[in-house]
Every structure is written in C-alpha cells, then in structure tokens.
Tab-separated table of C-alpha atoms in Angstrom:
chain	number	residue	atom	x	y	z
O	2	MET	CA	12.002	-41.948	-2.098
O	3	ASP	CA	8.497	-41.048	-1.455
O	4	VAL	CA	6.956	-37.418	-1.854
O	5	ARG	CA	5.875	-35.014	0.539
O	6	THR	CA	2.745	-33.214	0.847
O	7	PHE	CA	1.169	-29.868	1.535
O	8	TRP	CA	-1.532	-28.477	4.033
O	9	LEU	CA	-4.158	-26.815	2.172
O	10	ALA	CA	-6.954	-25.325	4.418
O	11	GLY	CA	-6.228	-28.132	6.941
O	12	ARG	CA	-5.671	-31.643	5.153
O	13	ALA	CA	-2.751	-33.314	2.622
O	14	ALA	CA	-2.485	-32.539	-0.902
O	15	THR	CA	-0.490	-32.654	-3.176
O	16	GLY	CA	0.511	-30.730	-7.035
O	17	ASP	CA	1.654	-31.308	-10.583
O	18	THR	CA	5.344	-30.397	-9.910
O	19	GLU	CA	7.814	-30.923	-7.252
O	20	LEU	CA	10.413	-29.903	-5.274
O	21	THR	CA	13.628	-31.586	-4.062
O	22	VAL	CA	15.337	-30.654	-0.899
O	23	THR	CA	19.523	-31.159	-0.270
O	24	ASN	CA	21.614	-31.663	2.330
O	25	PRO	CA	23.734	-28.566	2.842
O	26	HIS	CA	26.891	-30.297	4.438
O	27	ASP	CA	27.314	-33.302	1.572
O	28	GLY	CA	24.448	-32.175	-1.115
O	29	ARG	CA	22.437	-35.380	-0.646
O	30	GLU	CA	18.778	-35.054	-1.405
O	31	VAL	CA	17.126	-34.831	1.805
O	32	ALA	CA	13.245	-35.761	0.046
O	33	ARG	CA	10.965	-34.223	-2.423
O	34	HIS	CA	7.653	-32.342	-1.518
O	35	SER	CA	4.925	-31.636	-3.608
O	36	VAL	CA	4.420	-27.674	-5.019
O	37	PRO	CA	0.946	-26.302	-4.918
O	38	THR	CA	-0.727	-25.318	-8.345
O	39	ASP	CA	-1.803	-21.651	-8.658
O	40	ALA	CA	-5.612	-23.051	-8.087
O	41	GLN	CA	-4.714	-24.842	-4.886
O	42	VAL	CA	-3.123	-21.759	-3.535
O	43	GLU	CA	-6.236	-19.590	-3.940
O	44	GLU	CA	-8.328	-22.946	-2.391
O	45	ALA	CA	-6.405	-21.794	0.521
O	46	VAL	CA	-6.548	-18.399	0.430
O	47	ALA	CA	-10.224	-18.363	0.192
O	48	ALA	CA	-10.622	-20.997	2.441
O	49	ALA	CA	-8.535	-18.458	4.992
O	50	HIS	CA	-10.785	-15.589	4.021
O	51	ALA	CA	-14.253	-18.271	4.746
O	52	VAL	CA	-13.713	-19.422	7.959
O	53	ALA	CA	-12.319	-16.048	9.796
O	54	LYS	CA	-15.320	-14.867	11.427
O	55	GLU	CA	-15.512	-19.031	13.003
O	56	ALA	CA	-12.017	-18.926	13.857
O	57	ALA	CA	-12.519	-14.928	15.748
O	58	ALA	CA	-15.075	-17.348	17.668
O	59	LEU	CA	-13.546	-20.179	18.794
O	60	PRO	CA	-14.018	-20.975	22.367
O	61	VAL	CA	-10.358	-20.602	24.625
O	62	HIS	CA	-10.714	-23.751	25.483
O	63	VAL	CA	-10.298	-24.759	21.584
O	64	ARG	CA	-8.060	-22.952	20.565
O	65	ALA	CA	-5.528	-23.617	23.880
O	66	GLU	CA	-5.449	-27.024	23.825
O	67	ALA	CA	-4.924	-26.846	20.032
O	68	LEU	CA	-2.231	-25.291	21.293
O	69	ALA	CA	-1.087	-27.334	23.793
O	70	HIS	CA	-1.059	-30.811	21.607
O	71	VAL	CA	1.513	-29.067	19.386
O	72	SER	CA	3.380	-28.509	21.957
O	73	ARG	CA	3.071	-32.218	23.745
O	74	ARG	CA	3.562	-34.007	19.910
O	75	ILE	CA	6.220	-31.837	18.984
O	76	ALA	CA	8.362	-33.386	22.593
O	77	GLU	CA	6.447	-37.030	21.949
O	78	ARG	CA	8.264	-36.661	18.166
O	79	ALA	CA	11.216	-34.225	19.217
O	80	GLU	CA	14.660	-36.245	18.162
O	81	GLU	CA	13.109	-37.651	14.530
O	82	ILE	CA	12.066	-33.916	14.177
O	83	ALA	CA	15.907	-32.823	15.202
O	84	GLN	CA	17.459	-34.641	12.703
O	85	LEU	CA	14.785	-33.302	9.927
O	86	ILE	CA	16.185	-29.801	10.490
O	87	THR	CA	19.556	-30.896	10.549
O	88	ALA	CA	19.222	-32.563	7.224
O	89	GLU	CA	17.126	-30.021	5.930
O	90	ASN	CA	19.466	-26.808	6.952
O	91	GLY	CA	22.447	-28.152	7.762
O	92	LYS	CA	22.578	-27.376	11.203
O	93	PRO	CA	24.371	-29.049	13.750
O	94	ILE	CA	22.886	-31.205	15.729
O	95	VAL	CA	23.214	-30.020	19.539
O	96	TRP	CA	21.422	-26.648	17.865
O	97	ALA	CA	19.076	-28.553	16.112
O	98	ARG	CA	17.309	-30.536	18.943
O	99	GLY	CA	17.432	-27.113	21.306
O	100	GLU	CA	15.285	-24.743	18.281
O	101	VAL	CA	13.039	-27.966	19.330
O	102	GLY	CA	13.197	-27.621	22.687
O	103	ARG	CA	12.273	-23.619	21.475
O	104	ALA	CA	9.711	-25.041	19.291
O	105	VAL	CA	7.701	-26.631	22.788
O	106	ALA	CA	7.996	-24.427	25.076
O	107	THR	CA	6.502	-21.938	21.492
O	108	PHE	CA	3.756	-23.801	21.262
O	109	ARG	CA	2.851	-24.144	25.289
O	110	PHE	CA	3.599	-20.513	26.033
O	111	ALA	CA	1.255	-19.839	24.178
O	112	ALA	CA	-1.594	-21.967	24.978
O	113	GLU	CA	-0.799	-20.218	28.555
O	114	GLU	CA	-1.621	-17.203	26.648
O	115	THR	CA	-4.559	-18.284	25.305
O	116	ARG	CA	-5.917	-18.778	28.487
O	117	ARG	CA	-4.939	-15.709	29.778
O	118	TRP	CA	-6.009	-13.307	27.023
O	119	SER	CA	-9.472	-11.912	28.290
O	120	GLY	CA	-10.663	-8.387	27.496
O	121	GLY	CA	-10.761	-4.987	30.045
O	122	VAL	CA	-13.070	-3.302	31.248
O	123	GLN	CA	-12.879	1.078	32.114
O	124	ARG	CA	-15.332	2.457	34.289
O	125	LEU	CA	-16.447	5.817	31.723
O	126	ASP	CA	-17.843	7.730	34.527
O	127	THR	CA	-14.958	10.028	35.628
O	128	GLU	CA	-17.272	13.301	34.440
O	129	PRO	CA	-20.759	13.288	34.708
O	130	ALA	CA	-22.180	13.809	31.257
O	131	ALA	CA	-20.775	9.556	31.413
O	132	ALA	CA	-22.758	8.623	35.018
O	133	GLY	CA	-24.019	4.573	34.458
O	134	ARG	CA	-21.234	3.802	32.089
O	135	LEU	CA	-18.220	1.194	31.150
O	136	ALA	CA	-16.330	0.240	28.527
O	137	TYR	CA	-15.245	-3.244	27.745
O	138	VAL	CA	-12.547	-3.332	25.705
O	139	SER	CA	-11.389	-6.282	23.686
O	140	ARG	CA	-8.688	-7.391	20.900
O	141	VAL	CA	-10.243	-8.539	17.413
O	142	PRO	CA	-8.096	-10.421	14.956
O	143	HIS	CA	-7.428	-8.057	11.977
O	144	GLY	CA	-8.019	-11.321	10.098
O	145	PRO	CA	-5.930	-14.099	8.715
O	146	VAL	CA	-2.376	-14.043	8.082
O	147	LEU	CA	0.230	-14.852	5.696
O	148	ALA	CA	3.339	-15.748	7.638
O	149	ILE	CA	6.710	-15.925	5.001
O	150	THR	CA	9.471	-16.998	7.514
O	151	PRO	CA	13.429	-17.803	6.724
O	152	PHE	CA	15.835	-21.511	6.148
O	153	ASN	CA	17.329	-20.245	9.806
O	154	PHE	CA	14.885	-21.772	12.689
O	155	PRO	CA	12.967	-23.814	10.245
O	156	LEU	CA	10.389	-25.006	13.287
O	157	ASN	CA	10.548	-22.572	15.743
O	158	LEU	CA	10.102	-18.899	14.279
O	159	VAL	CA	7.402	-20.720	12.516
O	160	ALA	CA	6.246	-21.684	15.468
O	161	HIS	CA	6.565	-17.821	15.810
O	162	LYS	CA	4.321	-16.375	13.993
O	163	VAL	CA	1.531	-19.846	13.511
O	164	ALA	CA	1.454	-19.970	17.191
O	165	PRO	CA	0.004	-16.473	17.798
O	166	ALA	CA	-2.628	-16.694	14.787
O	167	ILE	CA	-4.278	-19.512	16.534
O	168	ALA	CA	-4.318	-17.979	19.847
O	169	VAL	CA	-5.898	-14.856	18.982
O	170	GLY	CA	-8.521	-16.759	16.089
O	171	ALA	CA	-6.657	-15.845	12.888
O	172	PRO	CA	-6.255	-18.518	9.957
O	173	VAL	CA	-3.252	-18.559	9.106
O	174	ILE	CA	-0.699	-19.078	5.334
O	175	VAL	CA	2.601	-20.150	6.071
O	176	LYS	CA	4.667	-19.847	3.088
O	177	PRO	CA	8.216	-21.279	4.525
O	178	ALA	CA	11.457	-20.633	2.885
O	179	PRO	CA	12.390	-23.047	0.059
O	180	ALA	CA	15.681	-24.454	1.283
O	181	THR	CA	14.066	-25.105	4.579
O	182	PRO	CA	10.284	-25.955	4.019
O	183	LEU	CA	10.070	-29.841	5.594
O	184	SER	CA	10.019	-28.581	9.460
O	185	SER	CA	6.918	-26.603	7.848
O	186	LEU	CA	4.922	-29.415	6.907
O	187	LEU	CA	5.980	-31.525	10.061
O	188	LEU	CA	4.033	-29.434	12.194
O	189	GLY	CA	1.279	-29.029	9.340
O	190	GLU	CA	1.049	-32.759	9.899
O	191	ILE	CA	0.812	-31.862	13.815
O	192	LEU	CA	-1.855	-29.562	13.502
O	193	ALA	CA	-3.982	-31.620	11.132
O	194	GLU	CA	-4.654	-33.536	14.110
O	195	THR	CA	-5.665	-30.675	16.456
O	196	ASP	CA	-9.934	-29.908	16.630
O	197	LEU	CA	-9.671	-26.899	14.379
O	198	PRO	CA	-11.863	-26.001	12.021
O	199	ALA	CA	-10.358	-26.713	7.931
O	200	GLY	CA	-9.565	-23.807	6.996
O	201	MET	CA	-7.609	-23.107	10.028
O	202	PHE	CA	-4.338	-23.420	8.699
O	203	SER	CA	-2.398	-24.260	5.241
O	204	VAL	CA	1.727	-24.634	4.689
O	205	LEU	CA	2.022	-23.244	1.336
O	206	PRO	CA	6.012	-24.412	0.106
O	207	ILE	CA	5.947	-21.921	-2.983
O	208	GLU	CA	8.780	-20.756	-4.675
O	209	ASN	CA	9.341	-16.661	-3.969
O	210	GLU	CA	8.822	-14.973	-6.736
O	211	ARG	CA	5.022	-17.309	-6.791
O	212	ALA	CA	4.931	-14.995	-2.789
O	213	SER	CA	4.517	-11.886	-4.516
O	214	ALA	CA	0.706	-12.579	-5.347
O	215	LEU	CA	-0.790	-14.042	-1.881
O	216	VAL	CA	0.929	-10.283	-0.276
O	217	GLN	CA	-0.856	-8.702	-2.518
O	218	ASP	CA	-4.211	-10.466	-1.972
O	219	PRO	CA	-6.578	-8.547	0.319
O	220	ARG	CA	-7.991	-11.077	1.797
O	221	LEU	CA	-4.414	-11.724	3.956
O	222	PRO	CA	-4.880	-8.357	5.543
O	223	VAL	CA	-1.975	-9.314	7.489
O	224	VAL	CA	1.763	-9.997	6.379
O	225	SER	CA	3.921	-10.806	8.933
O	226	PHE	CA	7.578	-11.567	7.329
O	227	THR	CA	11.308	-12.802	8.668
O	228	GLY	CA	13.894	-12.327	6.238
O	229	SER	CA	16.114	-9.583	4.625
O	230	ALA	CA	16.076	-6.126	4.914
O	231	PRO	CA	15.331	-5.152	1.430
O	232	VAL	CA	12.983	-8.234	0.996
O	233	GLY	CA	10.907	-6.368	4.084
O	234	TYR	CA	10.935	-2.795	2.981
O	235	ALA	CA	10.125	-4.290	-0.679
O	236	ILE	CA	6.649	-5.925	0.595
O	237	ALA	CA	5.917	-2.776	3.287
O	238	ASP	CA	5.802	-1.186	-0.098
O	239	GLN	CA	3.803	-3.147	-1.965
O	240	VAL	CA	0.693	-3.688	0.788
O	241	PRO	CA	1.004	-0.151	2.786
O	242	ARG	CA	-2.622	0.013	3.333
O	243	LYS	CA	-1.650	-3.981	5.063
O	244	HIS	CA	-0.975	-4.649	9.006
O	245	VAL	CA	2.890	-5.627	8.179
O	246	THR	CA	4.920	-7.207	10.453
O	247	LEU	CA	8.918	-7.514	9.687
O	248	GLU	CA	11.558	-9.282	11.801
O	249	LEU	CA	14.515	-8.168	9.645
O	250	GLY	CA	18.511	-8.496	9.881
O	251	GLY	CA	20.970	-7.133	12.194
O	252	ASN	CA	24.260	-5.948	12.700
O	253	ALA	CA	24.708	-7.543	17.016
O	254	ALA	CA	27.269	-5.575	18.676
O	255	ALA	CA	28.312	-7.342	22.221
O	256	VAL	CA	30.211	-4.294	24.214
O	257	VAL	CA	33.020	-5.345	26.124
O	258	LEU	CA	33.640	-2.922	29.042
O	259	ALA	CA	37.157	-2.559	31.685
O	260	ASP	CA	35.170	-4.420	34.477
O	261	ALA	CA	34.101	-7.054	32.207
O	262	ASP	CA	34.204	-11.000	33.370
O	263	LEU	CA	36.650	-11.343	30.517
O	264	ASP	CA	37.114	-15.475	30.060
O	265	TRP	CA	33.113	-15.739	30.258
O	266	ALA	CA	32.488	-12.610	27.569
O	267	ALA	CA	35.411	-15.004	25.278
O	268	GLN	CA	33.551	-17.944	25.687
O	269	ARG	CA	30.301	-16.448	24.383
O	270	ILE	CA	31.197	-14.453	22.396
O	271	ALA	CA	33.189	-17.090	20.423
O	272	LEU	CA	30.143	-19.444	20.314
O	273	TYR	CA	27.445	-17.501	19.403
O	274	SER	CA	29.156	-15.315	17.313
O	275	ASN	CA	29.860	-19.013	15.328
O	276	TYR	CA	26.451	-20.511	16.626
O	277	GLN	CA	23.946	-21.744	13.158
O	278	ALA	CA	26.715	-20.988	11.643
O	279	GLY	CA	26.432	-17.636	12.054
O	280	GLN	CA	22.603	-17.950	10.420
O	281	SER	CA	21.529	-16.211	12.700
O	282	CYS	CA	20.240	-12.127	12.819
O	283	ILE	CA	21.084	-11.884	16.255
O	284	ALA	CA	24.533	-13.312	15.941
O	285	VAL	CA	27.922	-11.664	17.407
O	286	GLN	CA	29.056	-9.954	14.408
O	287	ARG	CA	30.395	-6.253	16.022
O	288	VAL	CA	32.718	-6.883	19.138
O	289	ILE	CA	33.169	-3.579	20.435
O	290	VAL	CA	36.125	-4.008	23.207
O	291	GLU	CA	37.282	-1.250	25.803
O	292	ARG	CA	40.646	-0.286	24.964
O	293	PRO	CA	42.298	-1.298	28.590
O	294	VAL	CA	41.219	-4.840	28.036
O	295	TYR	CA	40.956	-5.191	24.410
O	296	ASP	CA	44.877	-7.073	24.220
O	297	ALA	CA	44.031	-10.130	27.035
O	298	PHE	CA	40.495	-9.841	25.336
O	299	VAL	CA	41.780	-10.638	21.890
O	300	GLU	CA	44.304	-13.462	23.560
O	301	ARG	CA	41.374	-15.097	25.978
O	302	LEU	CA	38.932	-15.078	22.076
O	303	VAL	CA	40.970	-15.587	19.422
O	304	PRO	CA	41.576	-19.355	21.516
O	305	ALA	CA	38.123	-19.607	22.126
O	306	VAL	CA	37.466	-19.768	18.631
O	307	ALA	CA	39.994	-21.700	17.199
O	308	ALA	CA	38.972	-24.586	19.471
O	309	LEU	CA	35.598	-24.354	17.988
O	310	VAL	CA	34.346	-27.420	16.538
O	311	THR	CA	33.315	-27.720	12.562
O	312	GLY	CA	32.644	-30.814	10.479
O	313	ASP	CA	29.468	-32.292	9.832
O	314	PRO	CA	26.441	-31.653	11.181
O	315	ALA	CA	24.805	-34.586	12.124
O	316	ASP	CA	28.141	-34.799	14.377
O	317	GLU	CA	27.045	-34.619	18.749
O	318	LYS	CA	30.449	-32.517	19.105
O	319	THR	CA	30.250	-30.625	16.270
O	320	GLN	CA	29.443	-26.747	16.738
O	321	VAL	CA	30.055	-25.392	14.061
O	322	GLY	CA	27.979	-26.581	10.894
O	323	PRO	CA	27.925	-25.131	7.061
O	324	LEU	CA	26.095	-22.924	5.342
O	325	VAL	CA	22.765	-23.431	3.864
O	326	SER	CA	24.263	-22.906	0.581
O	327	GLU	CA	27.727	-22.813	-1.010
O	328	ALA	CA	26.622	-19.855	-3.063
O	329	ALA	CA	25.789	-18.268	0.799
O	330	ALA	CA	29.095	-19.394	1.606
O	331	ALA	CA	30.932	-18.285	-0.822
O	332	ARG	CA	29.079	-14.601	-0.867
O	333	VAL	CA	30.813	-14.394	2.926
O	334	GLU	CA	33.943	-15.838	1.964
O	335	GLN	CA	33.929	-12.870	-1.205
O	336	TRP	CA	32.652	-10.377	2.062
O	337	VAL	CA	36.106	-11.465	4.024
O	338	GLN	CA	38.253	-10.829	1.051
O	339	GLU	CA	37.156	-7.754	0.233
O	340	ALA	CA	38.144	-6.437	3.636
O	341	VAL	CA	41.627	-7.995	3.634
O	342	SER	CA	41.977	-6.463	0.279
O	343	ALA	CA	40.730	-3.431	2.668
O	344	GLY	CA	43.845	-3.586	5.453
O	345	ALA	CA	41.989	-6.112	7.730
O	346	LYS	CA	43.948	-8.769	9.378
O	347	VAL	CA	42.560	-12.160	9.620
O	348	LEU	CA	43.071	-13.195	13.821
O	349	ALA	CA	41.050	-16.476	13.138
O	350	GLY	CA	39.649	-18.454	9.977
O	351	GLY	CA	39.321	-16.953	7.339
O	352	THR	CA	38.828	-19.924	5.126
O	353	ARG	CA	35.904	-22.346	3.175
O	354	GLU	CA	35.321	-25.766	2.287
O	355	GLY	CA	32.088	-25.690	0.275
O	356	ALA	CA	29.257	-24.185	2.152
O	357	THR	CA	31.747	-24.591	5.497
O	358	VAL	CA	33.394	-21.729	6.311
O	359	ALA	CA	35.808	-21.681	9.142
O	360	PRO	CA	35.349	-19.182	12.287
O	361	THR	CA	36.516	-15.960	11.195
O	362	VAL	CA	37.652	-13.179	13.310
O	363	LEU	CA	38.955	-9.893	12.060
O	364	ALA	CA	40.545	-7.042	12.977
O	365	ASP	CA	41.174	-3.234	11.631
O	366	VAL	CA	38.606	-4.031	9.332
O	367	PRO	CA	37.489	-0.717	7.542
O	368	HIS	CA	34.175	1.054	8.893
O	369	ASP	CA	33.016	0.688	4.922
O	370	ALA	CA	33.547	-2.803	5.118
O	371	LYS	CA	30.881	-4.872	4.193
O	372	VAL	CA	31.508	-7.293	6.945
O	373	ALA	CA	30.796	-4.424	9.550
O	374	CYS	CA	28.020	-2.481	7.685
O	375	GLU	CA	25.579	-5.009	6.622
O	376	GLU	CA	24.394	-7.767	7.821
O	377	VAL	CA	27.668	-10.830	6.767
O	378	PHE	CA	24.548	-13.394	7.997
O	379	GLY	CA	27.775	-16.043	8.774
O	380	PRO	CA	30.815	-17.480	10.945
O	381	VAL	CA	32.456	-13.717	10.463
O	382	MET	CA	32.986	-10.808	13.361
O	383	ILE	CA	35.282	-8.208	13.788
O	384	LEU	CA	37.224	-6.371	16.586
O	385	GLN	CA	36.633	-2.853	17.113
O	386	PRO	CA	38.708	-1.011	20.525
O	387	ALA	CA	37.076	1.459	21.923
O	388	ALA	CA	38.597	4.210	23.678
O	389	SER	CA	35.266	4.551	26.513
O	390	ILE	CA	31.741	3.687	27.553
O	391	ASP	CA	31.291	6.786	25.279
O	392	GLU	CA	33.308	5.397	22.071
O	393	ALA	CA	31.558	2.240	22.392
O	394	TYR	CA	27.664	3.326	22.787
O	395	ALA	CA	28.276	5.490	20.185
O	396	MET	CA	29.937	2.922	17.851
O	397	VAL	CA	26.851	0.484	18.844
O	398	ASN	CA	24.334	3.201	17.276
O	399	ASP	CA	26.384	3.506	14.459
O	400	SER	CA	24.458	1.172	12.516
O	401	LYS	CA	21.230	1.378	9.910
O	402	TYR	CA	20.569	-2.226	12.280
O	403	GLY	CA	18.748	-2.449	15.594
O	404	LEU	CA	17.732	-5.350	16.401
O	405	GLN	CA	19.920	-6.195	20.210
O	406	ALA	CA	23.075	-5.814	21.555
O	407	GLY	CA	24.874	-6.956	24.250
O	408	VAL	CA	26.800	-6.089	27.159
O	409	PHE	CA	29.416	-7.449	29.813
O	410	THR	CA	29.620	-5.162	32.123
O	411	ARG	CA	29.148	-5.581	36.010
O	412	SER	CA	27.970	-1.946	36.437
O	413	LEU	CA	24.791	-1.475	36.827
O	414	ASP	CA	25.135	2.317	36.462
O	415	ALA	CA	26.463	1.348	32.882
O	416	ALA	CA	23.440	-1.769	32.046
O	417	PHE	CA	20.714	0.658	32.578
O	418	ARG	CA	22.906	4.030	31.238
O	419	ALA	CA	23.149	0.897	28.173
O	420	ASN	CA	19.368	0.702	28.183
O	421	ARG	CA	18.795	4.466	27.574
O	422	GLU	CA	21.141	4.809	25.115
O	423	LEU	CA	21.913	1.897	22.663
O	424	GLU	CA	18.880	2.471	19.551
O	425	VAL	CA	18.269	-1.314	19.500
O	426	GLY	CA	15.052	-3.674	20.804
O	427	GLY	CA	16.958	-5.770	23.412
O	428	VAL	CA	19.379	-4.909	25.466
O	429	ILE	CA	21.494	-9.027	26.927
O	430	VAL	CA	23.678	-7.185	29.861
O	431	GLY	CA	26.209	-9.595	31.354
O	432	ASP	CA	25.746	-12.211	27.910
O	433	VAL	CA	25.909	-11.882	24.304
O	434	PRO	CA	23.161	-10.172	21.666
O	435	SER	CA	22.021	-14.020	20.712
O	436	TYR	CA	20.348	-14.059	23.669
O	437	ARG	CA	16.023	-15.095	23.355
O	438	ALA	CA	13.474	-16.411	25.562
O	439	ASP	CA	10.859	-17.046	23.675
O	440	GLN	CA	7.816	-15.243	25.545
O	441	MET	CA	9.637	-12.058	25.959
O	442	PRO	CA	9.337	-8.815	23.111
O	443	TYR	CA	11.949	-9.590	20.483
O	444	GLY	CA	12.383	-6.997	17.291
O	445	GLY	CA	14.125	-4.335	16.254
O	446	VAL	CA	14.382	-0.467	15.152
O	447	LYS	CA	15.787	1.161	12.406
O	448	ASP	CA	16.448	-1.306	9.131
O	449	SER	CA	15.299	-3.905	12.096
O	450	GLY	CA	12.150	-4.316	11.538
O	451	VAL	CA	9.259	-2.984	12.764
O	452	GLY	CA	5.876	-5.057	14.835
O	453	ARG	CA	7.486	-7.552	17.862
O	454	GLU	CA	7.382	-11.094	18.006
O	455	GLY	CA	6.619	-13.185	21.344
O	456	LEU	CA	3.738	-14.507	21.926
O	457	HIS	CA	1.869	-12.483	24.149
O	458	SER	CA	3.301	-9.088	21.836
O	459	ALA	CA	2.736	-11.263	18.454
O	460	MET	CA	-0.778	-11.465	20.025
O	461	GLU	CA	-1.138	-8.249	20.315
O	462	ASP	CA	-0.067	-7.176	17.119
O	463	TYR	CA	-2.453	-9.379	15.091
O	464	THR	CA	-5.009	-7.984	17.377
O	465	TYR	CA	-6.908	-4.654	16.963
O	466	GLU	CA	-8.631	-3.242	20.166
O	467	LYS	CA	-12.592	-2.893	19.813
O	468	VAL	CA	-14.374	-0.673	22.203
O	469	MET	CA	-18.330	-2.244	23.633
O	470	VAL	CA	-19.841	0.534	26.073
O	471	LEU	CA	-22.364	0.051	28.203
O	472	THR	CA	-25.004	2.347	29.318
O	473	GLY	CA	-27.207	3.118	31.764
O	474	LEU	CA	-25.524	0.737	34.474
O	475	SER	CA	-25.690	1.327	38.485
O	476	LEU	CA	-21.923	0.936	39.391
C-alpha cells in the first residue's frame, strides 16, 4: 500500500516514520501516512512565520480564487472524498456525502466573504476638535493560525479553520486528529493546486503529544481548537497571551413543548441523537418533554429509534455506524451500564458489538449519571419529563455546557423566550439542536467554548481592528 505524504509549506513531503489508519467498522487498514520529523515541523512553522506579511498583503482576488478552486475541486472529487471519510471515520456513506457537500459550501461561502471583506470609514468630525478627520477601519490578521481539528468531521471542521484563515490572509498549520488524518491530507493536495504562496499552509499529521510544542510556539499567535473541554482549556491555560478559540463539547438538549408536532419531533430527535453515531457536539443527548405529552411522545420516539438502520457504514441504507474506535464504544457502553445500575430504564438499545453501540434511549436517569451531565459522544439519549415550560428551560440551563438547544413549539412567545433565557450559543426553534448552517455563527458558552466559527465570524476571530485616521480633509 502506498504511503500518503503530508504537506509541508505547500509541498508534498515525507518523514522517517509511518502511521496506519484503520477502518473502525472492520479494522482493515485504510492507508498509511508519513509522519513529519521535529525538523520538518520546525520548517513548517518557520515558513508560516516568514510568509505572514506576504499572506496578509495578498490581493483579495488571489485569496478568493484559491478558495473557489478548493470548493470546485472538492465537488469534482466528491464521491472519492466521501468514501475516504467513511473508510477512516466509520461514518455512514450517506452522512459522509453530506459532509462533503457542506465542505463544498464552506469554501464557497469563504470565497464570497473574502470578496465582501473590506474596510469601513467613520467620520470623526462630530466634535469641533476633530474637524477634517476621517477614520478608515480595517481588519488585520493576528498572524499564522494553528488549527487543531477533531475526528468526527475530518473534512468540514478542517474547512472551518482553513477557509477563514486563507480568506483573511493568515497562514495556517493543520494538526489533524490521529484517527482521521487522510481527509486533511487530501485537502492539502487540493490546496497545493492553488496559487497560494509557499508557507501559506501545512498539514502535519503528528501524534497528539507533539502538539504542545506547536501550541506554545510564539510564531503561531492564534490557536483554533475543536475537541473536548479538558484539552481545550488546558491549551488556553498554557498560552494565556495567545488568541485562542475553542469549540468544545456539548450536552445538547431538545425541548418538546405541549403544543409541538410530536410526530415531527420524534422523527428528528430519533435520527439526530444517533447520526454520526452520536459523535457530534450538537447531537441530541437530553430530551426534555412537557409532562402532558410525555407518554404520547415516548410512544412515537422509541419505535422511530428502533427503526434506524445500524450496520456497515459503506452500505447505502445504513444510518448509524460504528464509533471511531472500540475503546470509544466500550466507554459509552460503560456509561450506560452505570446509569442502569443507578436506576435508569433502557427503552431501546443499550447493547454493543465491537465499535458499534445500538441507538439507546434511557428514562429515569439520575441527575448525576455521566450520560446526563457529561458529553456522552455516542448514540445515547435520555428522556426527562418537565412539569412546565419554566421547568423545561431551567433543565436545559442546568448543565455546565451551552452549545446549542432545540425547542419544538408552535408558539412564537415560547420561541423568543427560549432565545432570551437559554444559556447556549444557538437556539434552533422547530428542530433539533443538531442543525447548523455553515455560514451562521456557531459556538457556545460555559464549558462549550469561546469564540465563533462560521465564515464571517471566524474571519473576525482571526483578525483585529486597525484604525487609520486621515487628517485635514474637506468632508
């Protein structure tokens, strides 16, 4: 089997060791890739630092066309990339194709935002002392971006870091998840087809324990991390003077109020608790249902969960595939068993075969069970009745996480109240918290992180405002 190269300052390179990527479903070898040496990592950082001023000065059309090229090429190679995502991640092919389509849109949105990205002006002659003065306000990159990306969306979550960096003229170094580096390496191949200067990007598939040196390197002033809260906050603590953006975990709640369409809510919650095998920060984990419709909702939900097709992720019909590893699945199984031992009832699922956990529904879960208060990151949901809308919204907020929440209701008043009261970064009305449009601001509060992704929001996050004051003008 050929050994995949990595991307060092825009060119293909090999190191002196290799790592193997395996398929989570059947354990087969998917590919081997070369691993950068310490000297090569240093070369990548030095190149990003050296090209930073040139990158910031790149004409808008150069950056925009590079991003548009990436969007087009991903679309042209869509099926190949989807099959690669399924092979390395275990994501069912239907979801992998969806991820590829989103990455196409993400780079297209970035190209469009780049062409709109411009300075603003502000008259300052609002007081006599400032007569004849005008401020030109622009945004300038902080500098090269270190992008540390997760395994669960190995293409599109990389795109959400790479695309805005290129859009604002910031070099970017990608450190992909060790379990799923192949999609990032393929993205590097496409980026290498563009006219971006050498040093503008590198993709370095190194082991996690080697990332600390990159985090602490002063030549990488921006660290953008997606992953678990403990790791994210450890990064922030290491580099308090850097600009750190964190997209961390969640414990997403879906609220079903008494006026909701129960059939729609049950179908959406059943699917989006278990899509990506629950390995999404906004997968439905807590289902909070107003008591008057609780029994009727459960009668709809449990059969909808049982009807989901679990199996080989390469099968076109599969909706729920394996977790990223057997160890991850064993942890989820253990959390379920702990909850059951503490009094929870299993209404569906609760079993594991290898890396695959059956879609699981739990009721009567103790408040302090891990499946209730931590991020399970697996195909498990818990049901919680609420006496009223007051209690339902209070239960959503009774979490250390605050990424997104979904509220099923027909009431505009309940919707706007949710927006006012829920301590989350996004409220999805009439649907699951798992909904995300790639152009919208996306991020959380509390232990769900700081900063926002979504193209325009991330572009602002990677830059700072700079003011030039012009004097002596006839305005």
